[in-house]
Structures are given as C-alpha cells and as structure tokens.
CSV table of C-alpha atoms in Angstrom, one decimal:
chain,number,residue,atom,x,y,z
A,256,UNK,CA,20.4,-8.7,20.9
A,257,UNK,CA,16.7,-8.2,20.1
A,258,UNK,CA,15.3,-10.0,17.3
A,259,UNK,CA,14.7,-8.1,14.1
A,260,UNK,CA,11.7,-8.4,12.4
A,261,UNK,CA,10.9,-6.6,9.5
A,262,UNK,CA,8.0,-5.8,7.7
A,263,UNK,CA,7.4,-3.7,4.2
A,264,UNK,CA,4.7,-1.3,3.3
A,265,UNK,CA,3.3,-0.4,0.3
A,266,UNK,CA,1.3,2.3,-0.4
A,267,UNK,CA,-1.6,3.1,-3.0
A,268,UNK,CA,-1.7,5.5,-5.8
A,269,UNK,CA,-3.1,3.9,-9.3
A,270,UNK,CA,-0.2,3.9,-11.7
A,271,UNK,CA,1.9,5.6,-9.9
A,272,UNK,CA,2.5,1.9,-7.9
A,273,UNK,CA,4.8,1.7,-10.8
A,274,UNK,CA,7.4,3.6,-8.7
A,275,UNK,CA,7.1,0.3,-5.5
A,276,UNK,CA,8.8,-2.0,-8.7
A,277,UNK,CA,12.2,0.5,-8.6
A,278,UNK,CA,11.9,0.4,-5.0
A,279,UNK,CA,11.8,-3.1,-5.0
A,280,UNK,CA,14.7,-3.4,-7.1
A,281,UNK,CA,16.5,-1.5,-4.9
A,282,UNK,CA,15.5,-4.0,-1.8
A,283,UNK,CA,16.9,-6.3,-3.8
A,284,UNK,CA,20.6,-5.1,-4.6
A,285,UNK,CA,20.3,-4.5,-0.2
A,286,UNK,CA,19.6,-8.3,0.1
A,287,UNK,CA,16.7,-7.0,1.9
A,288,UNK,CA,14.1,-9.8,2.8
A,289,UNK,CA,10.8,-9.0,4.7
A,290,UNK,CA,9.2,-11.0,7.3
A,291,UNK,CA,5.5,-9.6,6.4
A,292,UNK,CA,3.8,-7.2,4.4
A,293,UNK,CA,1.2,-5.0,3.9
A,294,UNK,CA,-0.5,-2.5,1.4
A,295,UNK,CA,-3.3,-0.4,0.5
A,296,UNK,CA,-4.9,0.1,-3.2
A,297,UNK,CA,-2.3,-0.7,-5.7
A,298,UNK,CA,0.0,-1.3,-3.0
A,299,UNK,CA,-2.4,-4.3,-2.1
A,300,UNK,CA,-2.1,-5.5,-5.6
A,301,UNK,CA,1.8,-5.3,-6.0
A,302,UNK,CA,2.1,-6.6,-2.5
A,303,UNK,CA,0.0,-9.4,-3.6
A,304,UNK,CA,2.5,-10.8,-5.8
A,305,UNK,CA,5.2,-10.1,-3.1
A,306,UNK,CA,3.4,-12.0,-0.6
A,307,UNK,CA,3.1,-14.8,-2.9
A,308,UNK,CA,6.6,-15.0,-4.7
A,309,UNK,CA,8.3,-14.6,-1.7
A,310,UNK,CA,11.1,-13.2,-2.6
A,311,UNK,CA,12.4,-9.6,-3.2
A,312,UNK,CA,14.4,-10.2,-6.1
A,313,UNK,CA,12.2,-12.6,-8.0
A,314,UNK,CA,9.1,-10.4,-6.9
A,315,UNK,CA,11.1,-7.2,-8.2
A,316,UNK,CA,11.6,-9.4,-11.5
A,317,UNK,CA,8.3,-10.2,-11.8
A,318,UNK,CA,6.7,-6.6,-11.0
A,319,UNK,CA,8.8,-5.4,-13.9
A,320,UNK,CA,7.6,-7.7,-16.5
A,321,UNK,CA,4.3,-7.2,-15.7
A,322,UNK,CA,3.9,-3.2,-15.2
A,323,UNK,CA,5.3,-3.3,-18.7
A,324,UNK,CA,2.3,-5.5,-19.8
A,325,UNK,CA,0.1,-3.3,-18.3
A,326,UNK,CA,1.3,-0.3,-19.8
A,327,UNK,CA,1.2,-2.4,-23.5
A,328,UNK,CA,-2.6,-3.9,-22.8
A,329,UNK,CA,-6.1,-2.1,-22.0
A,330,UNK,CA,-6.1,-2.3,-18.2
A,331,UNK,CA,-8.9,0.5,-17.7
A,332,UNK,CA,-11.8,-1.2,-20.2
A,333,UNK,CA,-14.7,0.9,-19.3
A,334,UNK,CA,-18.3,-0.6,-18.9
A,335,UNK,CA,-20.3,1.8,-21.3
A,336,UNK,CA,-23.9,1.1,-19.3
A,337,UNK,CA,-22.5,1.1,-15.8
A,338,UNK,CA,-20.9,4.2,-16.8
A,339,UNK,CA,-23.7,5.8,-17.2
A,340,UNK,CA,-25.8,4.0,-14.3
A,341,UNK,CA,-22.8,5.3,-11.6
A,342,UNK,CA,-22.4,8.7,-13.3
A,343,UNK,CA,-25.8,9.2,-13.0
A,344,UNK,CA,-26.4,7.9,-9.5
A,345,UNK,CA,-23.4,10.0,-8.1
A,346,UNK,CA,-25.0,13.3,-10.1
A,347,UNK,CA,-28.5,12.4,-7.9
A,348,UNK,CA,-26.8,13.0,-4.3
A,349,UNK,CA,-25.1,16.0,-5.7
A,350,UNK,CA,-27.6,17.6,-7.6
A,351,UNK,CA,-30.7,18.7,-6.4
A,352,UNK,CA,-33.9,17.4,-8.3
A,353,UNK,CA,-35.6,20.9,-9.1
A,354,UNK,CA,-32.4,21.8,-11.2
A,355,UNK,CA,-32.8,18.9,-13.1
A,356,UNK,CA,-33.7,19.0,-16.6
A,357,UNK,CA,-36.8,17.2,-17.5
A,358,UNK,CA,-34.8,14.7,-19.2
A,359,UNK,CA,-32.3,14.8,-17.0
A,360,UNK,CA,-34.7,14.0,-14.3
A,361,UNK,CA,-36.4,10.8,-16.5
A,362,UNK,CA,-32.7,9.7,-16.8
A,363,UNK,CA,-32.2,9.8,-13.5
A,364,UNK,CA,-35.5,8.2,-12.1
A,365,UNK,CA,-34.6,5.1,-14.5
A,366,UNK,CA,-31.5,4.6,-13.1
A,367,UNK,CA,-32.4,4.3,-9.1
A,368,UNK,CA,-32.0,0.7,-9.7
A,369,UNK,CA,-28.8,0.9,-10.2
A,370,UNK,CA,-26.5,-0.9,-7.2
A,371,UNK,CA,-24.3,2.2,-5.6
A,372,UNK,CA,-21.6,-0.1,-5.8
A,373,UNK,CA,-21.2,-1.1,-9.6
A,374,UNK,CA,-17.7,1.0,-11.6
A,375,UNK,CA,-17.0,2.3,-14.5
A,376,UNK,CA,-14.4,0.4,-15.6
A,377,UNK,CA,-13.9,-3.8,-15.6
A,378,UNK,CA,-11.8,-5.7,-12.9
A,379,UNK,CA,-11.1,-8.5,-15.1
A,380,UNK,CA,-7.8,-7.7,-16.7
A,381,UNK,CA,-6.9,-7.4,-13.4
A,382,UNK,CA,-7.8,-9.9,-11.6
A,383,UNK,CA,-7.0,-11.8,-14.2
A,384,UNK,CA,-3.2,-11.1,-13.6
A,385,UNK,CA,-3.6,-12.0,-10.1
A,386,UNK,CA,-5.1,-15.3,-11.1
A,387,UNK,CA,-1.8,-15.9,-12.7
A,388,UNK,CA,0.6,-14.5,-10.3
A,389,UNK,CA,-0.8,-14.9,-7.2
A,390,UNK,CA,-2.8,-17.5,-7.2
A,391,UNK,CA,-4.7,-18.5,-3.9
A,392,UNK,CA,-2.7,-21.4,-2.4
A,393,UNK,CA,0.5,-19.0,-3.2
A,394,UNK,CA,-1.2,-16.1,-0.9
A,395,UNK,CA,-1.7,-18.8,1.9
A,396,UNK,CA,1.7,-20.3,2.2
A,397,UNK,CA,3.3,-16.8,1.3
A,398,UNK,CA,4.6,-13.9,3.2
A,399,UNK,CA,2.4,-12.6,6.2
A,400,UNK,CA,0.2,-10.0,4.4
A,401,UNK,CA,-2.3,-7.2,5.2
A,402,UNK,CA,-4.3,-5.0,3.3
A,403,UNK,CA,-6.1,-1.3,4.3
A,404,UNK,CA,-10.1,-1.5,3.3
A,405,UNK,CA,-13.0,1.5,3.8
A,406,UNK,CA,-16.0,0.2,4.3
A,407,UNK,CA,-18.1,1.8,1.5
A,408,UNK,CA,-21.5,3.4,1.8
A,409,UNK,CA,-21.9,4.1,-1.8
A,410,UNK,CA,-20.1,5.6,-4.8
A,411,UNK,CA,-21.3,9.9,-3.5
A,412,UNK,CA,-20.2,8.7,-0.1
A,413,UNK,CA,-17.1,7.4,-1.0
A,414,UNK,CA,-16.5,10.3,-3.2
A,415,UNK,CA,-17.2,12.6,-0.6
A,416,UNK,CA,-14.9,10.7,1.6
A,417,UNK,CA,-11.6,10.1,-1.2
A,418,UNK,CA,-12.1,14.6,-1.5
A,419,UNK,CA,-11.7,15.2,2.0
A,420,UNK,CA,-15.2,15.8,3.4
A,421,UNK,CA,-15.4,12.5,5.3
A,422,UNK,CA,-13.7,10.3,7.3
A,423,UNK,CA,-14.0,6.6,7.8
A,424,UNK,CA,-12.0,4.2,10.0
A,425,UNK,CA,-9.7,1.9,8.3
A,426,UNK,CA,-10.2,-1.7,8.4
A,427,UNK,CA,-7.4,-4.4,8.0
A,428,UNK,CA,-7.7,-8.2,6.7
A,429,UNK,CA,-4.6,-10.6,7.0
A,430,UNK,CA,-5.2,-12.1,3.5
A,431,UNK,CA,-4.2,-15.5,5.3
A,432,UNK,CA,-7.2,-15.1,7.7
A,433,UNK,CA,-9.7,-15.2,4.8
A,434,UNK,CA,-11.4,-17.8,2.8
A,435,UNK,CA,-10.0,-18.5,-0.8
A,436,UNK,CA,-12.4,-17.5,-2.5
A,437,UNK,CA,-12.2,-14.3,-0.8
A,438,UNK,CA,-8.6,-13.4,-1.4
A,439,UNK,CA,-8.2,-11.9,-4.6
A,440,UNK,CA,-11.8,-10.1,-3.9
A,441,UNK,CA,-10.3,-8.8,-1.0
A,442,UNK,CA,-7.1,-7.3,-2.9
A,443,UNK,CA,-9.4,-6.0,-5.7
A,444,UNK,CA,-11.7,-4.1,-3.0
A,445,UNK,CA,-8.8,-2.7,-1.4
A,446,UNK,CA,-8.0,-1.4,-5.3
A,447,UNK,CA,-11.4,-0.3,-5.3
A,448,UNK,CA,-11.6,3.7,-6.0
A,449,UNK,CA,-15.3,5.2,-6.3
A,450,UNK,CA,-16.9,5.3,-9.4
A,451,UNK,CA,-14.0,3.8,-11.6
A,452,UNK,CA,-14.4,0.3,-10.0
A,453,UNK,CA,-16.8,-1.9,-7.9
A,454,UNK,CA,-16.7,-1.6,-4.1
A,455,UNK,CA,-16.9,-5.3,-3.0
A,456,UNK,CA,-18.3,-8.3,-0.6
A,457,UNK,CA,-15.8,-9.4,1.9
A,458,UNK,CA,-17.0,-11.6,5.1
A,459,UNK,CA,-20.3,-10.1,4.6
A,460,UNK,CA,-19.9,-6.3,4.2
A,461,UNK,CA,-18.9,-4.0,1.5
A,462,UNK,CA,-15.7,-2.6,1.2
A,463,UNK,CA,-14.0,0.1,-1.0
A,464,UNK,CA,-10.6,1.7,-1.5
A,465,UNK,CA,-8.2,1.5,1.1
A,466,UNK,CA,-6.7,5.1,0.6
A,467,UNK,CA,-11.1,6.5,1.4
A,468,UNK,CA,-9.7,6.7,4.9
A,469,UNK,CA,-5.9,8.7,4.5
A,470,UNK,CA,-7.5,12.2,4.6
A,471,UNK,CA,-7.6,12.8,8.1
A,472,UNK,CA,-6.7,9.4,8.9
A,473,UNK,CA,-2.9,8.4,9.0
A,474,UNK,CA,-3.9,4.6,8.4
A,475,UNK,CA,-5.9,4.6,5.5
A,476,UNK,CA,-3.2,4.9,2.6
A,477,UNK,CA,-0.1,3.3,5.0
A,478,UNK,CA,-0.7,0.3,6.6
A,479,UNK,CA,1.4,0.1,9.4
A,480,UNK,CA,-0.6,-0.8,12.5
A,481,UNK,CA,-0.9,-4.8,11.5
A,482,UNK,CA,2.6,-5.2,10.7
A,483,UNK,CA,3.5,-3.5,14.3
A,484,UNK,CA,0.2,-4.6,16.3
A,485,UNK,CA,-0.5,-8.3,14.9
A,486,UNK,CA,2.4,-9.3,13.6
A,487,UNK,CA,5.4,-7.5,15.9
A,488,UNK,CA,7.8,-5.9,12.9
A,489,UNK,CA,10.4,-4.7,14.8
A,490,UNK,CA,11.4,-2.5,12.0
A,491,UNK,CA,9.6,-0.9,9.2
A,492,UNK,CA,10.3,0.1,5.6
A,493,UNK,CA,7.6,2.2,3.8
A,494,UNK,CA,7.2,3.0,0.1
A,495,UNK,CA,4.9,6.4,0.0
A,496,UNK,CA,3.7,7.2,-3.9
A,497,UNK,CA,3.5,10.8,-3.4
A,498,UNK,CA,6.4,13.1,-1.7
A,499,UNK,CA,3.4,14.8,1.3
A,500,UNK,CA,2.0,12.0,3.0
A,501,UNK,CA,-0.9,11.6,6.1
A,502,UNK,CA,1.6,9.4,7.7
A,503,UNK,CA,3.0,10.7,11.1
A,504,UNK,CA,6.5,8.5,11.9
A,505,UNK,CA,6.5,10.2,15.4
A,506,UNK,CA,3.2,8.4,16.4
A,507,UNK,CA,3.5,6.8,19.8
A,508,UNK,CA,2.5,3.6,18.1
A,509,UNK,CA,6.1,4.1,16.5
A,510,UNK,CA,8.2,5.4,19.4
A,511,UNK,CA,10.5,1.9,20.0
A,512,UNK,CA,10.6,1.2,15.7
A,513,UNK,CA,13.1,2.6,13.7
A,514,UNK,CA,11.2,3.5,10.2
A,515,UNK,CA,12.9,4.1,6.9
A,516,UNK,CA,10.5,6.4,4.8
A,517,UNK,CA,11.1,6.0,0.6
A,518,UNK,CA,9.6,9.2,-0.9
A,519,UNK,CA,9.4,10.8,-4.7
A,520,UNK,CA,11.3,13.8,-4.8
A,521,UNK,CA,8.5,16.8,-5.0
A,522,UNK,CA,7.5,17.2,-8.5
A,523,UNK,CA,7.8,13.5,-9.4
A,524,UNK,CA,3.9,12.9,-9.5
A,525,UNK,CA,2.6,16.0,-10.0
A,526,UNK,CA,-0.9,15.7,-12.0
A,527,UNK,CA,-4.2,14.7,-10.4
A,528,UNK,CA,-4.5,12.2,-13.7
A,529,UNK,CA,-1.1,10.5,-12.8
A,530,UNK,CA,-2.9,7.7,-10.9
A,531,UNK,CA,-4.6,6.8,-14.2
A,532,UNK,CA,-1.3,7.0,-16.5
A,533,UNK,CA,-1.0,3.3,-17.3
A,534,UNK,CA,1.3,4.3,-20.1
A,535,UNK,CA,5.4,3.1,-21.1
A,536,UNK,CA,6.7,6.7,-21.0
A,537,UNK,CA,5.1,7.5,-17.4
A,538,UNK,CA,5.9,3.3,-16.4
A,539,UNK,CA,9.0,3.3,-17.3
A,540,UNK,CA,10.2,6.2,-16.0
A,541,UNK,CA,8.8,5.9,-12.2
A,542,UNK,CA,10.5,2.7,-12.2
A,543,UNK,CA,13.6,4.5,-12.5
A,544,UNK,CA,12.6,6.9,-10.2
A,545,UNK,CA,12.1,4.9,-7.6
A,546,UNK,CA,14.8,2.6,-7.8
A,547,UNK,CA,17.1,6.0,-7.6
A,548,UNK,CA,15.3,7.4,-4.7
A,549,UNK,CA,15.2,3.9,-2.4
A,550,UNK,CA,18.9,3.5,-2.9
A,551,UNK,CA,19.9,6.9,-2.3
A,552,UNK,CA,17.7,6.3,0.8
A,553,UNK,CA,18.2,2.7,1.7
A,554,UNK,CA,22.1,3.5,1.6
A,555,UNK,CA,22.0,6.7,3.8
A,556,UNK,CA,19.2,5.5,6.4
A,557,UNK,CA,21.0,1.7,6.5
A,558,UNK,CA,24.2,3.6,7.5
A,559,UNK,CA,22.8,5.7,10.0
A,560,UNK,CA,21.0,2.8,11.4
A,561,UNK,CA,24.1,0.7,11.8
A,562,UNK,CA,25.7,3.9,13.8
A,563,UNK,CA,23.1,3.9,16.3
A,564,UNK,CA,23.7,0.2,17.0
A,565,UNK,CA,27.5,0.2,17.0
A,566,UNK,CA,26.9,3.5,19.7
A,567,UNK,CA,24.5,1.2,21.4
A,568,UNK,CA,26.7,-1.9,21.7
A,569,UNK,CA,29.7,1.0,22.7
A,570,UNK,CA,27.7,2.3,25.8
A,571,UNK,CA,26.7,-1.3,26.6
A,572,UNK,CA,30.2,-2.3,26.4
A,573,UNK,CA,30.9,1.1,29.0
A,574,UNK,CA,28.4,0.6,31.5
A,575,UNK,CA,29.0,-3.4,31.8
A,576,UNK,CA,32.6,-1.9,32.2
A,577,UNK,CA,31.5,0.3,35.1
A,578,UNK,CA,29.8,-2.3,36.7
A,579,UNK,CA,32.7,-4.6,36.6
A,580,UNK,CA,35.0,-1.6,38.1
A,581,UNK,CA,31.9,-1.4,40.7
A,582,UNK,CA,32.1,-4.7,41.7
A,583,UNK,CA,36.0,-4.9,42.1
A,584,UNK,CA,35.7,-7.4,38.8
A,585,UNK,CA,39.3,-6.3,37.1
A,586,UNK,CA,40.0,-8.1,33.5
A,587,UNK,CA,42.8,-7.7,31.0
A,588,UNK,CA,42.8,-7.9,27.9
C-alpha cells in the first residue's frame, strides 16, 4: 500500500485565522498528525507555532490560549507618523497632483521620503509572540513548513494588487531553508497586508502579503504546491477562512491527491472589517465555528475516504482473483 503522507494548509484572513484554532481542535479529537505544513498570512503565523510545537493537540492548546491574549491585548498599535507618511504616499499614486490642494500638495512633497514599504501599524506585539512560541531553533527542528510571499513593489502597488487590478506570482520559502535570523521575518512578511504593516527583507528582496497573489492566482492565499511539489504530501487537508475561495481542487497538479476542503458556512465572515476583528465576541466564537465545521467535515470526508480504499482493496482482491482463475491457480479457503 502506498505510503501516506500528509500535509496541512492554512490559509490567511487577519482575525478570522481565529477559525484554523477550532479546526485544529478538531484535528486533534481525529488523532490527525501532519507530516508538513504550510500557510499564507495569518495562516503563516498560526502555522508557525504548529510547525514548531509539533503536535496537533498541544499546538490546538496553545493557539487557544493565545488568540484569547490577543483578543484581551492591543495587537493593532498604530504608528501615528508612519500613518501619515503611508497614507500619504498611497494618496500620491492615486491622486493626481493638479487636484491637489495647495496644502495637500506641500504635505505630499514632504513626505517623498518616505520608504513605500513602512505600515501603519507595529509588528512588535507580534513578533513578540513568535519569539515566545516559536522560537528559531523550534522552527528548524519542527514540522516541514512553507509559507506563500508577494514580492512587493510598494504599498499603491500592493494595493492595487490585494483589490484585484494586478496579479503577481506567488513565491514560497521552506522556513527551514532560511537563515535564523530570517525566519520570523519571513512569517511576518508573509503577514504583511499593504499599508497596515511593513512589507519586508527576505534573502535580499522585498516581500509582502502572501494573499497579494489569490485574485487571479489559485496559489497566493492556499499554499499547496510545496507540500505536493517539494515535499510529496500524498494527501492534503486545507483550512479556507472564507466559504468562496480562488482555490481549484480539480487542478491537474491535484488529479492523484485526495483533498479534504474545511470551509465556513456562507455568512460566517461576512464584513470586509472581519479581518481586523481582534475582539473575544468575534474570537471566541469562530473558534467554535470552526471546530463545528472540521468535524462535521473531517467525519463525513474521512468516511468516504475509507470507502474508496476498502472498494479499492475489493477490486484488487477481484482482479488478483481473476488472474489466479487465469492461470489455473485454484485456492480454498
């Protein structure tokens, strides 16, 4: 019997990655262990912690206690001058001079200096709790992990690109592959939406948001690829944070991997401001959701899976029965 080899996707969505902790629960209460991992935005950050605890249950655990701290604590601290800076720099593309305002314009002139890649809001608490929990050495002797990057080309590009009216390739780092000190940077760029945080240095280029790419791009938001191309997953479970997805499961990349797909029921996230929602009422209750939705899921797509291979081992069993009859090999019993 072939080998299985599974691997676990996460997908990105701000807050809403409060949903992956129910889901993980529910991996749990299956005794489901990945072999790899991989995720995109706060997908990259949860799976961060999975890749480095190891474990589903303990990871599930973990998740929980600290979503909760999240929603408690001041995760999006905004950056008063770099507001203003980005803002700024992002109404420039948009905006052509001559409708400017005279102050407007001054405002604008005095802010060129301004680096296209500078947020809004601070990465520290943040990076902070990966410090904690996932610390470097963790990541390298952890789960096999990937994570989806954009290579950014400014906060109005990226913009441009996160709306719809762009498209750029995804690019994939094994978190393994990289230098220590460019791990957690690495996770945080992949975290990294346009003007609410910094786009960051990895190996020498700039990267953004991993999700820049999901528009018209299948990859950007749902890492598969690495877990199928690099690291051979034989079979795939996938945690999408909104119930429409980019994603196409009937891919030719996909055509010999059975998939399980955990969606929100439509309606679940239903606000453009969810992703921002770091709030108990809105935590807590996605946790629940998706802990209901992967086991309702899990239970029904596990049984149909297990169908398919006792039908398999059945017309095995037939055929190496024909060829026995073939070859005039008779057996009883």
């Amino acid at each position: 019997m072939k080998q299985i080899k599974l691997g676990v996707i996460l997908s990105g969505g701000g807050a809403k990655g409060a949903y992956e902790v129910g889901f993980l629960k529910a991996l749990a209460e299956f005794n489901i262990q990945p072999d790899a991992i991989a995720g995109t935005s706060i997908g990259a950050l949860n799976g961060a912690i999975y890749c480095a605890t190891k474990d589903t249950k303990k990871t599930a655990q973990l998740l929980e206690d600290l979503w909760r701290d999240l929603a408690n604590s001041n995760v999006l601290e905004i950056d008063k001058e770099r507001a203003v800076k980005t803002i700024v720099e992002v109404l420039m593309h948009f905006a052509p001079m001559g409708n400017v305002t005279k102050a407007g314009k001054l405002l604008m002139l005095s802010a060129k200096g301004a680096k296209s890649k500078e947020g809004i809001l601070t990465q520290a608490p943040l990076i902070n709790r990966l410090n904690k929990y996932a610390p470097t050495e963790k990541l390298q002797s952890g789960l096999p992990f990937h994570i989806g990057l954009t290579k950014s080309k400014g906060h109005a590009i990226d913009t441009k690109n996160f709306l719809g009216f762009g498209n750029e390739e995804t690019v994939y780092k094994k978190i393994q592959n990289l230098k220590d000190d460019e791990k957690h940077i690495a996770i945080m760029a992949s975290a990294s939406l346009p003007i609410l945080f910094d786009s960051l240095e990895v190996e020498g280029k700039i990267y953004a948001d991993g999700c820049l790419s999901s528009t018209d791009n299948e990859w950007g938001n749902t890492p598969v690829k690495p877990l199928i191309e690099d690291e051979k997953c034989t079979h795939i479970i996938i945690c999408h944070l909104n119930e429409g997805s980019f994603f196409n499961r009937h891919d030719e990349l996909f055509k010999d991997t059975p998939i399980i797909e955990i969606r929100p029921e439509a309606g679940r996230f239903n606000s453009a401001l969810d992703p921002l929602m770091f709030n108990v009422e809105k935590i807590d209750l996605w946790i629940v959701q998706g802990y209901k939705d992967a086991k309702r899921i899990l239970a029904e797509s596990l049984e149909a899976i297990r169908g398919v291979e006792k039908r398999r081992i059945a017309e095995d069993y037939s055929q190496d029965a024909v060829d026995r009859l073939k070859n005039r090999e008779f057996k009883l019993g």
